[in-house]
């Protein structure tokens, strides 16, 4: 096991609702990234947090937002849920915020979100 | 922008045989990192092996080895002595710098491996 945990495991919401997903990082890992994995596809980068600030963002609308806390845990918030938001949401943690550094990129077990 | 290509949607291998999963990449960055992950049906993305672009030797981790051919921009995963538990989806990924000083992983579409008796 990686030491990266996510909650909840599964979640069912309806269109228009808001959801918060949580991630606790591996010990010593101060960078958290979030990915969305639609069924049958590879994960897509949503954003990354380093030292409590957003460190980069993928091609996702502003209704996807996040937070990182002093203990390096993180939240992903999605407002105004749409059917296409149904996916597996993965968080990944690593040491450092600079590119080309650490080769440890460990993922949590994911949260499976279903939007009806 | 970087791109990862996995051309094998599905692969079958006999138990105890070796199998190679293909991955090619495209980047103009001189420094990059390549990863392979295993994703069983439970969904967790399990780290298998890492290869840095400046590493002189191919990476190995137990039964996993990475056949890194830099000039061809390929980073194939070799699994030796396949086991039934190796049946899963396998993703190749590349670490890429992003605006803001961070980095992200760009994934391929994956290869579904089935190990048969």
mmCIF file with all atom_site columns, C-alpha atoms in Angstrom:
data_model
loop_
_atom_site.group_PDB
_atom_site.id
_atom_site.type_symbol
_atom_site.label_atom_id
_atom_site.label_alt_id
_atom_site.label_comp_id
_atom_site.label_asym_id
_atom_site.label_entity_id
_atom_site.label_seq_id
_atom_site.pdbx_PDB_ins_code
_atom_site.Cartn_x
_atom_site.Cartn_y
_atom_site.Cartn_z
_atom_site.occupancy
_atom_site.B_iso_or_equiv
_atom_site.pdbx_formal_charge
_atom_site.auth_seq_id
_atom_site.auth_comp_id
_atom_site.auth_asym_id
_atom_site.auth_atom_id
_atom_site.pdbx_PDB_model_num
ATOM 1   C CA . UNK A 1 1   ? 0.000   0.000   0.000   1.00 0.00 ? 1   UNK A CA 1
ATOM 2   C CA . UNK A 1 2   ? 1.142   3.528   -0.778  1.00 0.00 ? 2   UNK A CA 1
ATOM 3   C CA . UNK A 1 3   ? -0.068  5.387   2.301   1.00 0.00 ? 3   UNK A CA 1
ATOM 4   C CA . UNK A 1 4   ? -2.234  7.645   0.157   1.00 0.00 ? 4   UNK A CA 1
ATOM 5   C CA . UNK A 1 5   ? -5.860  7.474   1.242   1.00 0.00 ? 5   UNK A CA 1
ATOM 6   C CA . UNK A 1 6   ? -9.002  8.882   -0.329  1.00 0.00 ? 6   UNK A CA 1
ATOM 7   C CA . UNK A 1 7   ? -12.548 9.305   0.897   1.00 0.00 ? 7   UNK A CA 1
ATOM 8   C CA . UNK A 1 8   ? -15.240 8.471   0.235   1.00 0.00 ? 8   UNK A CA 1
ATOM 9   C CA . UNK A 1 9   ? -14.765 5.306   -1.811  1.00 0.00 ? 9   UNK A CA 1
ATOM 10  C CA . UNK A 1 10  ? -17.979 5.704   -3.744  1.00 0.00 ? 10  UNK A CA 1
ATOM 11  C CA . UNK A 1 11  ? -20.404 8.575   -4.119  1.00 0.00 ? 11  UNK A CA 1
ATOM 12  C CA . UNK A 1 12  ? -23.678 9.122   -5.943  1.00 0.00 ? 12  UNK A CA 1
ATOM 13  C CA . UNK A 1 13  ? -24.895 12.641  -6.659  1.00 0.00 ? 13  UNK A CA 1
ATOM 14  C CA . UNK A 1 14  ? -27.455 14.273  -8.912  1.00 0.00 ? 14  UNK A CA 1
ATOM 15  C CA . UNK A 1 15  ? -26.912 16.922  -11.546 1.00 0.00 ? 15  UNK A CA 1
ATOM 16  C CA . UNK A 1 16  ? -26.399 20.408  -10.147 1.00 0.00 ? 16  UNK A CA 1
ATOM 17  C CA . UNK A 1 17  ? -25.195 19.237  -6.759  1.00 0.00 ? 17  UNK A CA 1
ATOM 18  C CA . UNK A 1 18  ? -21.796 19.929  -5.259  1.00 0.00 ? 18  UNK A CA 1
ATOM 19  C CA . UNK A 1 19  ? -19.269 17.329  -4.077  1.00 0.00 ? 19  UNK A CA 1
ATOM 20  C CA . UNK A 1 20  ? -16.089 17.319  -1.980  1.00 0.00 ? 20  UNK A CA 1
ATOM 21  C CA . UNK A 1 21  ? -13.511 14.566  -2.285  1.00 0.00 ? 21  UNK A CA 1
ATOM 22  C CA . UNK A 1 22  ? -10.626 14.149  0.142   1.00 0.00 ? 22  UNK A CA 1
ATOM 23  C CA . UNK A 1 23  ? -7.047  12.886  -0.088  1.00 0.00 ? 23  UNK A CA 1
ATOM 24  C CA . UNK A 1 24  ? -4.423  12.281  2.601   1.00 0.00 ? 24  UNK A CA 1
ATOM 25  C CA . UNK A 1 25  ? -0.884  12.193  1.297   1.00 0.00 ? 25  UNK A CA 1
ATOM 26  C CA . UNK A 1 26  ? 1.959   9.783   1.843   1.00 0.00 ? 26  UNK A CA 1
ATOM 27  C CA . UNK A 1 27  ? 4.255   10.801  4.687   1.00 0.00 ? 27  UNK A CA 1
ATOM 28  C CA . UNK A 1 28  ? 6.805   13.362  3.498   1.00 0.00 ? 28  UNK A CA 1
ATOM 29  C CA . UNK A 1 29  ? 4.922   14.124  0.290   1.00 0.00 ? 29  UNK A CA 1
ATOM 30  C CA . UNK A 1 30  ? 4.025   17.811  0.054   1.00 0.00 ? 30  UNK A CA 1
ATOM 31  C CA . UNK A 1 31  ? 2.651   17.873  -3.481  1.00 0.00 ? 31  UNK A CA 1
ATOM 32  C CA . UNK A 1 32  ? -0.820  16.616  -4.347  1.00 0.00 ? 32  UNK A CA 1
ATOM 33  C CA . UNK A 1 33  ? -2.256  16.195  -7.816  1.00 0.00 ? 33  UNK A CA 1
ATOM 34  C CA . UNK A 1 34  ? -5.799  15.280  -8.807  1.00 0.00 ? 34  UNK A CA 1
ATOM 35  C CA . UNK A 1 35  ? -6.790  13.276  -11.864 1.00 0.00 ? 35  UNK A CA 1
ATOM 36  C CA . UNK A 1 36  ? -10.114 12.384  -13.472 1.00 0.00 ? 36  UNK A CA 1
ATOM 37  C CA . UNK A 1 37  ? -10.408 8.995   -15.135 1.00 0.00 ? 37  UNK A CA 1
ATOM 38  C CA . UNK A 1 38  ? -13.494 8.438   -17.253 1.00 0.00 ? 38  UNK A CA 1
ATOM 39  C CA . UNK A 1 39  ? -14.506 4.874   -18.014 1.00 0.00 ? 39  UNK A CA 1
ATOM 40  C CA . UNK A 1 40  ? -12.147 3.217   -20.509 1.00 0.00 ? 40  UNK A CA 1
ATOM 41  C CA . UNK A 1 41  ? -9.687  6.103   -20.595 1.00 0.00 ? 41  UNK A CA 1
ATOM 42  C CA . UNK A 1 42  ? -6.413  7.096   -19.016 1.00 0.00 ? 42  UNK A CA 1
ATOM 43  C CA . UNK A 1 43  ? -6.387  9.605   -16.149 1.00 0.00 ? 43  UNK A CA 1
ATOM 44  C CA . UNK A 1 44  ? -6.529  13.297  -17.044 1.00 0.00 ? 44  UNK A CA 1
ATOM 45  C CA . UNK A 1 45  ? -4.730  15.913  -14.940 1.00 0.00 ? 45  UNK A CA 1
ATOM 46  C CA . UNK A 1 46  ? -7.027  18.338  -13.117 1.00 0.00 ? 46  UNK A CA 1
ATOM 47  C CA . UNK A 1 47  ? -4.627  20.390  -10.962 1.00 0.00 ? 47  UNK A CA 1
ATOM 48  C CA . UNK A 1 48  ? -1.717  20.214  -8.546  1.00 0.00 ? 48  UNK A CA 1
ATOM 49  C CA . UNK A 1 49  ? -1.142  21.787  -5.143  1.00 0.00 ? 49  UNK A CA 1
ATOM 50  C CA . UNK A 1 50  ? 2.202   22.506  -3.519  1.00 0.00 ? 50  UNK A CA 1
ATOM 51  C CA . UNK A 1 51  ? 2.569   24.212  -0.147  1.00 0.00 ? 51  UNK A CA 1
ATOM 52  C CA . UNK A 1 52  ? -1.134  25.030  -0.091  1.00 0.00 ? 52  UNK A CA 1
ATOM 53  C CA . UNK A 1 53  ? -1.143  26.840  -3.445  1.00 0.00 ? 53  UNK A CA 1
ATOM 54  C CA . UNK A 1 54  ? -2.303  25.703  -6.876  1.00 0.00 ? 54  UNK A CA 1
ATOM 55  C CA . UNK A 1 55  ? 0.828   24.835  -8.816  1.00 0.00 ? 55  UNK A CA 1
ATOM 56  C CA . UNK A 1 56  ? -0.671  24.113  -12.205 1.00 0.00 ? 56  UNK A CA 1
ATOM 57  C CA . UNK A 1 57  ? -3.976  23.254  -13.816 1.00 0.00 ? 57  UNK A CA 1
ATOM 58  C CA . UNK A 1 58  ? -5.221  21.085  -16.635 1.00 0.00 ? 58  UNK A CA 1
ATOM 59  C CA . UNK A 1 59  ? -8.060  21.746  -19.042 1.00 0.00 ? 59  UNK A CA 1
ATOM 60  C CA . UNK A 1 60  ? -10.887 21.731  -16.503 1.00 0.00 ? 60  UNK A CA 1
ATOM 61  C CA . UNK A 1 61  ? -13.471 24.483  -15.858 1.00 0.00 ? 61  UNK A CA 1
ATOM 62  C CA . UNK A 1 62  ? -13.404 26.701  -12.738 1.00 0.00 ? 62  UNK A CA 1
ATOM 63  C CA . UNK A 1 63  ? -16.183 24.676  -11.103 1.00 0.00 ? 63  UNK A CA 1
ATOM 64  C CA . UNK A 1 64  ? -13.394 22.214  -10.321 1.00 0.00 ? 64  UNK A CA 1
ATOM 65  C CA . UNK A 1 65  ? -11.507 23.721  -7.392  1.00 0.00 ? 65  UNK A CA 1
ATOM 66  C CA . UNK A 1 66  ? -9.252  22.491  -4.662  1.00 0.00 ? 66  UNK A CA 1
ATOM 67  C CA . UNK A 1 67  ? -7.506  23.101  -1.377  1.00 0.00 ? 67  UNK A CA 1
ATOM 68  C CA . UNK A 1 68  ? -4.379  21.853  0.295   1.00 0.00 ? 68  UNK A CA 1
ATOM 69  C CA . UNK A 1 69  ? -4.007  21.985  4.059   1.00 0.00 ? 69  UNK A CA 1
ATOM 70  C CA . UNK A 1 70  ? -0.875  22.504  6.218   1.00 0.00 ? 70  UNK A CA 1
ATOM 71  C CA . UNK A 1 71  ? -0.638  18.730  6.775   1.00 0.00 ? 71  UNK A CA 1
ATOM 72  C CA . UNK A 1 72  ? -0.554  18.358  2.960   1.00 0.00 ? 72  UNK A CA 1
ATOM 73  C CA . UNK A 1 73  ? -3.942  16.673  2.751   1.00 0.00 ? 73  UNK A CA 1
ATOM 74  C CA . UNK A 1 74  ? -6.166  17.969  0.002   1.00 0.00 ? 74  UNK A CA 1
ATOM 75  C CA . UNK A 1 75  ? -9.742  18.423  -1.158  1.00 0.00 ? 75  UNK A CA 1
ATOM 76  C CA . UNK A 1 76  ? -11.246 18.457  -4.627  1.00 0.00 ? 76  UNK A CA 1
ATOM 77  C CA . UNK A 1 77  ? -14.520 20.345  -4.933  1.00 0.00 ? 77  UNK A CA 1
ATOM 78  C CA . UNK A 1 78  ? -16.793 20.134  -7.933  1.00 0.00 ? 78  UNK A CA 1
ATOM 79  C CA . UNK A 1 79  ? -19.770 22.493  -8.215  1.00 0.00 ? 79  UNK A CA 1
ATOM 80  C CA . UNK A 1 80  ? -22.815 22.233  -10.468 1.00 0.00 ? 80  UNK A CA 1
ATOM 81  C CA . UNK A 1 81  ? -22.232 18.574  -11.220 1.00 0.00 ? 81  UNK A CA 1
ATOM 82  C CA . UNK A 1 82  ? -22.826 17.347  -14.759 1.00 0.00 ? 82  UNK A CA 1
ATOM 83  C CA . UNK A 1 83  ? -23.426 13.816  -16.009 1.00 0.00 ? 83  UNK A CA 1
ATOM 84  C CA . UNK A 1 84  ? -19.981 13.795  -17.657 1.00 0.00 ? 84  UNK A CA 1
ATOM 85  C CA . UNK A 1 85  ? -18.357 14.319  -14.260 1.00 0.00 ? 85  UNK A CA 1
ATOM 86  C CA . UNK A 1 86  ? -19.063 10.657  -13.539 1.00 0.00 ? 86  UNK A CA 1
ATOM 87  C CA . UNK A 1 87  ? -15.598 9.136   -13.233 1.00 0.00 ? 87  UNK A CA 1
ATOM 88  C CA . UNK A 1 88  ? -12.937 7.744   -10.952 1.00 0.00 ? 88  UNK A CA 1
ATOM 89  C CA . UNK A 1 89  ? -11.104 10.583  -9.209  1.00 0.00 ? 89  UNK A CA 1
ATOM 90  C CA . UNK A 1 90  ? -7.530  9.808   -8.255  1.00 0.00 ? 90  UNK A CA 1
ATOM 91  C CA . UNK A 1 91  ? -5.123  11.785  -6.161  1.00 0.00 ? 91  UNK A CA 1
ATOM 92  C CA . UNK A 1 92  ? -1.384  11.406  -6.428  1.00 0.00 ? 92  UNK A CA 1
ATOM 93  C CA . UNK A 1 93  ? 1.255   12.621  -4.001  1.00 0.00 ? 93  UNK A CA 1
ATOM 94  C CA . UNK A 1 94  ? 4.944   13.334  -4.423  1.00 0.00 ? 94  UNK A CA 1
ATOM 95  C CA . UNK A 1 95  ? 7.863   15.111  -2.792  1.00 0.00 ? 95  UNK A CA 1
ATOM 96  C CA . UNK A 1 96  ? 8.680   18.616  -3.973  1.00 0.00 ? 96  UNK A CA 1
ATOM 97  C CA . UNK A 1 97  ? 6.911   20.892  -6.420  1.00 0.00 ? 97  UNK A CA 1
ATOM 98  C CA . UNK A 1 98  ? 9.541   21.206  -9.095  1.00 0.00 ? 98  UNK A CA 1
ATOM 99  C CA . UNK A 1 99  ? 9.519   19.323  -12.340 1.00 0.00 ? 99  UNK A CA 1
ATOM 100 C CA . UNK A 1 100 ? 12.006  16.627  -13.115 1.00 0.00 ? 100 UNK A CA 1
ATOM 101 C CA . UNK A 1 101 ? 12.683  15.776  -9.534  1.00 0.00 ? 101 UNK A CA 1
ATOM 102 C CA . UNK A 1 102 ? 11.291  12.904  -7.616  1.00 0.00 ? 102 UNK A CA 1
ATOM 103 C CA . UNK A 1 103 ? 10.369  9.638   -9.249  1.00 0.00 ? 103 UNK A CA 1
ATOM 104 C CA . UNK A 1 104 ? 7.836   8.743   -6.572  1.00 0.00 ? 104 UNK A CA 1
ATOM 105 C CA . UNK A 1 105 ? 4.338   9.416   -7.796  1.00 0.00 ? 105 UNK A CA 1
ATOM 106 C CA . UNK A 1 106 ? 1.977   7.343   -5.675  1.00 0.00 ? 106 UNK A CA 1
ATOM 107 C CA . UNK A 1 107 ? -1.740  7.189   -6.153  1.00 0.00 ? 107 UNK A CA 1
ATOM 108 C CA . UNK A 1 108 ? -4.583  6.646   -3.750  1.00 0.00 ? 108 UNK A CA 1
ATOM 109 C CA . UNK A 1 109 ? -7.343  4.070   -4.327  1.00 0.00 ? 109 UNK A CA 1
ATOM 110 C CA . UNK A 1 110 ? -9.658  6.645   -5.898  1.00 0.00 ? 110 UNK A CA 1
ATOM 111 C CA . UNK A 1 111 ? -13.202 7.873   -5.380  1.00 0.00 ? 111 UNK A CA 1
ATOM 112 C CA . UNK A 1 112 ? -15.785 6.622   -7.833  1.00 0.00 ? 112 UNK A CA 1
ATOM 113 C CA . UNK A 1 113 ? -18.324 9.389   -8.478  1.00 0.00 ? 113 UNK A CA 1
ATOM 114 C CA . UNK A 1 114 ? -21.613 8.720   -10.210 1.00 0.00 ? 114 UNK A CA 1
ATOM 115 C CA . UNK A 1 115 ? -23.760 11.661  -11.278 1.00 0.00 ? 115 UNK A CA 1
ATOM 116 C CA . UNK A 1 116 ? -27.399 10.851  -12.054 1.00 0.00 ? 116 UNK A CA 1
ATOM 117 C CA . UNK B 2 1   ? 2.673   19.090  -25.729 1.00 0.00 ? 1   UNK B CA 1
ATOM 118 C CA . UNK B 2 2   ? 3.691   15.616  -24.804 1.00 0.00 ? 2   UNK B CA 1
ATOM 119 C CA . UNK B 2 3   ? 1.931   12.547  -26.052 1.00 0.00 ? 3   UNK B CA 1
ATOM 120 C CA . UNK B 2 4   ? 1.931   8.902   -24.995 1.00 0.00 ? 4   UNK B CA 1
ATOM 121 C CA . UNK B 2 5   ? 0.834   6.158   -27.386 1.00 0.00 ? 5   UNK B CA 1
ATOM 122 C CA . UNK B 2 6   ? -0.109  2.635   -26.393 1.00 0.00 ? 6   UNK B CA 1
ATOM 123 C CA . UNK B 2 7   ? -1.139  0.755   -29.515 1.00 0.00 ? 7   UNK B CA 1
ATOM 124 C CA . UNK B 2 8   ? -2.241  -2.513  -27.896 1.00 0.00 ? 8   UNK B CA 1
ATOM 125 C CA . UNK B 2 9   ? -5.770  -2.225  -26.465 1.00 0.00 ? 9   UNK B CA 1
ATOM 126 C CA . UNK B 2 10  ? -5.595  -5.831  -25.253 1.00 0.00 ? 10  UNK B CA 1
ATOM 127 C CA . UNK B 2 11  ? -2.984  -8.542  -24.830 1.00 0.00 ? 11  UNK B CA 1
ATOM 128 C CA . UNK B 2 12  ? -3.122  -12.211 -23.863 1.00 0.00 ? 12  UNK B CA 1
ATOM 129 C CA . UNK B 2 13  ? -0.227  -14.179 -22.380 1.00 0.00 ? 13  UNK B CA 1
ATOM 130 C CA . UNK B 2 14  ? 0.150   -17.673 -21.012 1.00 0.00 ? 14  UNK B CA 1
ATOM 131 C CA . UNK B 2 15  ? 1.022   -18.034 -17.364 1.00 0.00 ? 15  UNK B CA 1
ATOM 132 C CA . UNK B 2 16  ? 4.801   -18.149 -16.768 1.00 0.00 ? 16  UNK B CA 1
ATOM 133 C CA . UNK B 2 17  ? 5.528   -16.593 -20.165 1.00 0.00 ? 17  UNK B CA 1
ATOM 134 C CA . UNK B 2 18  ? 7.031   -13.141 -20.706 1.00 0.00 ? 18  UNK B CA 1
ATOM 135 C CA . UNK B 2 19  ? 5.042   -10.309 -22.279 1.00 0.00 ? 19  UNK B CA 1
ATOM 136 C CA . UNK B 2 20  ? 5.971   -6.903  -23.678 1.00 0.00 ? 20  UNK B CA 1
ATOM 137 C CA . UNK B 2 21  ? 3.602   -3.954  -23.501 1.00 0.00 ? 21  UNK B CA 1
ATOM 138 C CA . UNK B 2 22  ? 4.404   -1.203  -25.977 1.00 0.00 ? 22  UNK B CA 1
ATOM 139 C CA . UNK B 2 23  ? 4.675   2.504   -25.266 1.00 0.00 ? 23  UNK B CA 1
ATOM 140 C CA . UNK B 2 24  ? 5.960   5.299   -27.470 1.00 0.00 ? 24  UNK B CA 1
ATOM 141 C CA . UNK B 2 25  ? 6.204   8.917   -26.484 1.00 0.00 ? 25  UNK B CA 1
ATOM 142 C CA . UNK B 2 26  ? 6.676   12.277  -28.069 1.00 0.00 ? 26  UNK B CA 1
ATOM 143 C CA . UNK B 2 27  ? 8.382   15.194  -26.374 1.00 0.00 ? 27  UNK B CA 1
ATOM 144 C CA . UNK B 2 28  ? 10.771  18.017  -27.148 1.00 0.00 ? 28  UNK B CA 1
ATOM 145 C CA . UNK B 2 29  ? 11.969  18.288  -23.548 1.00 0.00 ? 29  UNK B CA 1
ATOM 146 C CA . UNK B 2 30  ? 15.507  16.995  -22.958 1.00 0.00 ? 30  UNK B CA 1
ATOM 147 C CA . UNK B 2 31  ? 14.623  15.924  -19.421 1.00 0.00 ? 31  UNK B CA 1
ATOM 148 C CA . UNK B 2 32  ? 11.617  13.729  -18.730 1.00 0.00 ? 32  UNK B CA 1
ATOM 149 C CA . UNK B 2 33  ? 10.496  10.753  -16.724 1.00 0.00 ? 33  UNK B CA 1
ATOM 150 C CA . UNK B 2 34  ? 8.572   7.704   -17.823 1.00 0.00 ? 34  UNK B CA 1
ATOM 151 C CA . UNK B 2 35  ? 6.334   5.623   -15.580 1.00 0.00 ? 35  UNK B CA 1
ATOM 152 C CA . UNK B 2 36  ? 4.371   2.414   -15.809 1.00 0.00 ? 36  UNK B CA 1
ATOM 153 C CA . UNK B 2 37  ? 1.334   1.790   -13.643 1.00 0.00 ? 37  UNK B CA 1
ATOM 154 C CA . UNK B 2 38  ? -0.894  -1.227  -13.131 1.00 0.00 ? 38  UNK B CA 1
ATOM 155 C CA . UNK B 2 39  ? -4.594  -0.671  -12.550 1.00 0.00 ? 39  UNK B CA 1
ATOM 156 C CA . UNK B 2 40  ? -6.615  -3.694  -11.431 1.00 0.00 ? 40  UNK B CA 1
ATOM 157 C CA . UNK B 2 41  ? -10.390 -3.656  -11.582 1.00 0.00 ? 41  UNK B CA 1
ATOM 158 C CA . UNK B 2 42  ? -10.494 -2.139  -8.089  1.00 0.00 ? 42  UNK B CA 1
ATOM 159 C CA . UNK B 2 43  ? -9.238  1.106   -9.631  1.00 0.00 ? 43  UNK B CA 1
ATOM 160 C CA . UNK B 2 44  ? -6.092  1.844   -7.663  1.00 0.00 ? 44  UNK B CA 1
ATOM 161 C CA . UNK B 2 45  ? -3.149  2.978   -9.784  1.00 0.00 ? 45  UNK B CA 1
ATOM 162 C CA . UNK B 2 46  ? -0.141  0.901   -8.676  1.00 0.00 ? 46  UNK B CA 1
ATOM 163 C CA . UNK B 2 47  ? 3.348   2.230   -9.450  1.00 0.00 ? 47  UNK B CA 1
ATOM 164 C CA . UNK B 2 48  ? 5.524   -0.387  -11.180 1.00 0.00 ? 48  UNK B CA 1
ATOM 165 C CA . UNK B 2 49  ? 8.657   1.192   -12.587 1.00 0.00 ? 49  UNK B CA 1
ATOM 166 C CA . UNK B 2 50  ? 10.318  4.499   -13.458 1.00 0.00 ? 50  UNK B CA 1
ATOM 167 C CA . UNK B 2 51  ? 12.877  5.483   -16.116 1.00 0.00 ? 51  UNK B CA 1
ATOM 168 C CA . UNK B 2 52  ? 14.585  8.864   -16.228 1.00 0.00 ? 52  UNK B CA 1
ATOM 169 C CA . UNK B 2 53  ? 15.575  10.259  -19.593 1.00 0.00 ? 53  UNK B CA 1
ATOM 170 C CA . UNK B 2 54  ? 19.230  10.490  -18.560 1.00 0.00 ? 54  UNK B CA 1
ATOM 171 C CA . UNK B 2 55  ? 19.404  7.054   -17.007 1.00 0.00 ? 55  UNK B CA 1
ATOM 172 C CA . UNK B 2 56  ? 22.046  4.999   -18.797 1.00 0.00 ? 56  UNK B CA 1
ATOM 173 C CA . UNK B 2 57  ? 20.634  1.625   -17.867 1.00 0.00 ? 57  UNK B CA 1
ATOM 174 C CA . UNK B 2 58  ? 17.175  0.183   -18.317 1.00 0.00 ? 58  UNK B CA 1
ATOM 175 C CA . UNK B 2 59  ? 15.146  0.208   -15.120 1.00 0.00 ? 59  UNK B CA 1
ATOM 176 C CA . UNK B 2 60  ? 14.260  -3.086  -13.456 1.00 0.00 ? 60  UNK B CA 1
ATOM 177 C CA . UNK B 2 61  ? 11.983  -3.862  -10.509 1.00 0.00 ? 61  UNK B CA 1
ATOM 178 C CA . UNK B 2 62  ? 11.629  -7.548  -9.774  1.00 0.00 ? 62  UNK B CA 1
ATOM 179 C CA . UNK B 2 63  ? 9.742   -9.159  -12.674 1.00 0.00 ? 63  UNK B CA 1
ATOM 180 C CA . UNK B 2 64  ? 9.292   -5.787  -14.372 1.00 0.00 ? 64  UNK B CA 1
ATOM 181 C CA . UNK B 2 65  ? 11.835  -4.224  -16.682 1.00 0.00 ? 65  UNK B CA 1
ATOM 182 C CA . UNK B 2 66  ? 11.627  -1.244  -18.953 1.00 0.00 ? 66  UNK B CA 1
ATOM 183 C CA . UNK B 2 67  ? 13.109  -1.514  -22.438 1.00 0.00 ? 67  UNK B CA 1
ATOM 184 C CA . UNK B 2 68  ? 14.099  2.120   -22.954 1.00 0.00 ? 68  UNK B CA 1
ATOM 185 C CA . UNK B 2 69  ? 15.109  3.056   -26.507 1.00 0.00 ? 69  UNK B CA 1
ATOM 186 C CA . UNK B 2 70  ? 15.626  6.792   -26.408 1.00 0.00 ? 70  UNK B CA 1
ATOM 187 C CA . UNK B 2 71  ? 16.334  7.280   -30.115 1.00 0.00 ? 71  UNK B CA 1
ATOM 188 C CA . UNK B 2 72  ? 13.096  5.494   -30.990 1.00 0.00 ? 72  UNK B CA 1
ATOM 189 C CA . UNK B 2 73  ? 11.228  7.231   -28.167 1.00 0.00 ? 73  UNK B CA 1
ATOM 190 C CA . UNK B 2 74  ? 9.918   3.974   -26.845 1.00 0.00 ? 74  UNK B CA 1
ATOM 191 C CA . UNK B 2 75  ? 9.599   2.700   -23.294 1.00 0.00 ? 75  UNK B CA 1
ATOM 192 C CA . UNK B 2 76  ? 8.196   -0.811  -23.431 1.00 0.00 ? 76  UNK B CA 1
ATOM 193 C CA . UNK B 2 77  ? 7.332   -2.704  -20.256 1.00 0.00 ? 77  UNK B CA 1
ATOM 194 C CA . UNK B 2 78  ? 8.483   -6.314  -20.057 1.00 0.00 ? 78  UNK B CA 1
ATOM 195 C CA . UNK B 2 79  ? 6.842   -8.599  -17.512 1.00 0.00 ? 79  UNK B CA 1
ATOM 196 C CA . UNK B 2 80  ? 8.672   -11.874 -17.030 1.00 0.00 ? 80  UNK B CA 1
ATOM 197 C CA . UNK B 2 81  ? 7.121   -15.099 -15.724 1.00 0.00 ? 81  UNK B CA 1
ATOM 198 C CA . UNK B 2 82  ? 3.541   -13.817 -15.929 1.00 0.00 ? 82  UNK B CA 1
ATOM 199 C CA . UNK B 2 83  ? 1.175   -14.649 -13.102 1.00 0.00 ? 83  UNK B CA 1
ATOM 200 C CA . UNK B 2 84  ? -2.606  -14.731 -13.002 1.00 0.00 ? 84  UNK B CA 1
ATOM 201 C CA . UNK B 2 85  ? -2.500  -11.733 -10.682 1.00 0.00 ? 85  UNK B CA 1
ATOM 202 C CA . UNK B 2 86  ? -0.854  -9.682  -13.426 1.00 0.00 ? 86  UNK B CA 1
ATOM 203 C CA . UNK B 2 87  ? -4.190  -9.486  -15.252 1.00 0.00 ? 87  UNK B CA 1
ATOM 204 C CA . UNK B 2 88  ? -5.030  -5.775  -15.192 1.00 0.00 ? 88  UNK B CA 1
ATOM 205 C CA . UNK B 2 89  ? -4.922  -2.559  -17.192 1.00 0.00 ? 89  UNK B CA 1
ATOM 206 C CA . UNK B 2 90  ? -1.430  -1.151  -17.684 1.00 0.00 ? 90  UNK B CA 1
ATOM 207 C CA . UNK B 2 91  ? -0.723  2.536   -18.280 1.00 0.00 ? 91  UNK B CA 1
ATOM 208 C CA . UNK B 2 92  ? 2.396   4.222   -19.552 1.00 0.00 ? 92  UNK B CA 1
ATOM 209 C CA . UNK B 2 93  ? 2.837   7.832   -18.421 1.00 0.00 ? 93  UNK B CA 1
ATOM 210 C CA . UNK B 2 94  ? 5.270   10.700  -18.872 1.00 0.00 ? 94  UNK B CA 1
ATOM 211 C CA . UNK B 2 95  ? 6.049   13.442  -16.398 1.00 0.00 ? 95  UNK B CA 1
ATOM 212 C CA . UNK B 2 96  ? 5.703   16.874  -17.948 1.00 0.00 ? 96  UNK B CA 1
ATOM 213 C CA . UNK B 2 97  ? 6.451   20.353  -16.624 1.00 0.00 ? 97  UNK B CA 1
ATOM 214 C CA . UNK B 2 98  ? 3.481   22.653  -16.231 1.00 0.00 ? 98  UNK B CA 1
ATOM 215 C CA . UNK B 2 99  ? 3.067   26.405  -15.847 1.00 0.00 ? 99  UNK B CA 1
ATOM 216 C CA . UNK B 2 100 ? 3.607   27.344  -12.222 1.00 0.00 ? 100 UNK B CA 1
ATOM 217 C CA . UNK B 2 101 ? 6.656   25.193  -11.691 1.00 0.00 ? 101 UNK B CA 1
ATOM 218 C CA . UNK B 2 102 ? 4.909   21.923  -11.050 1.00 0.00 ? 102 UNK B CA 1
ATOM 219 C CA . UNK B 2 103 ? 4.595   18.788  -13.090 1.00 0.00 ? 103 UNK B CA 1
ATOM 220 C CA . UNK B 2 104 ? 1.898   16.415  -14.219 1.00 0.00 ? 104 UNK B CA 1
ATOM 221 C CA . UNK B 2 105 ? 1.625   12.926  -15.633 1.00 0.00 ? 105 UNK B CA 1
ATOM 222 C CA . UNK B 2 106 ? 0.315   12.448  -19.146 1.00 0.00 ? 106 UNK B CA 1
ATOM 223 C CA . UNK B 2 107 ? -1.119  8.955   -19.601 1.00 0.00 ? 107 UNK B CA 1
ATOM 224 C CA . UNK B 2 108 ? -1.618  6.690   -22.559 1.00 0.00 ? 108 UNK B CA 1
ATOM 225 C CA . UNK B 2 109 ? -4.896  4.920   -23.231 1.00 0.00 ? 109 UNK B CA 1
ATOM 226 C CA . UNK B 2 110 ? -3.749  1.735   -21.554 1.00 0.00 ? 110 UNK B CA 1
ATOM 227 C CA . UNK B 2 111 ? -3.333  -1.948  -22.438 1.00 0.00 ? 111 UNK B CA 1
ATOM 228 C CA . UNK B 2 112 ? -5.615  -4.577  -20.901 1.00 0.00 ? 112 UNK B CA 1
ATOM 229 C CA . UNK B 2 113 ? -3.501  -7.643  -20.093 1.00 0.00 ? 113 UNK B CA 1
ATOM 230 C CA . UNK B 2 114 ? -5.091  -11.039 -19.549 1.00 0.00 ? 114 UNK B CA 1
ATOM 231 C CA . UNK B 2 115 ? -2.962  -13.883 -18.198 1.00 0.00 ? 115 UNK B CA 1
ATOM 232 C CA . UNK B 2 116 ? -4.292  -17.337 -19.070 1.00 0.00 ? 116 UNK B CA 1
ATOM 233 C CA . UNK B 2 117 ? -3.584  -20.771 -17.644 1.00 0.00 ? 117 UNK B CA 1
#
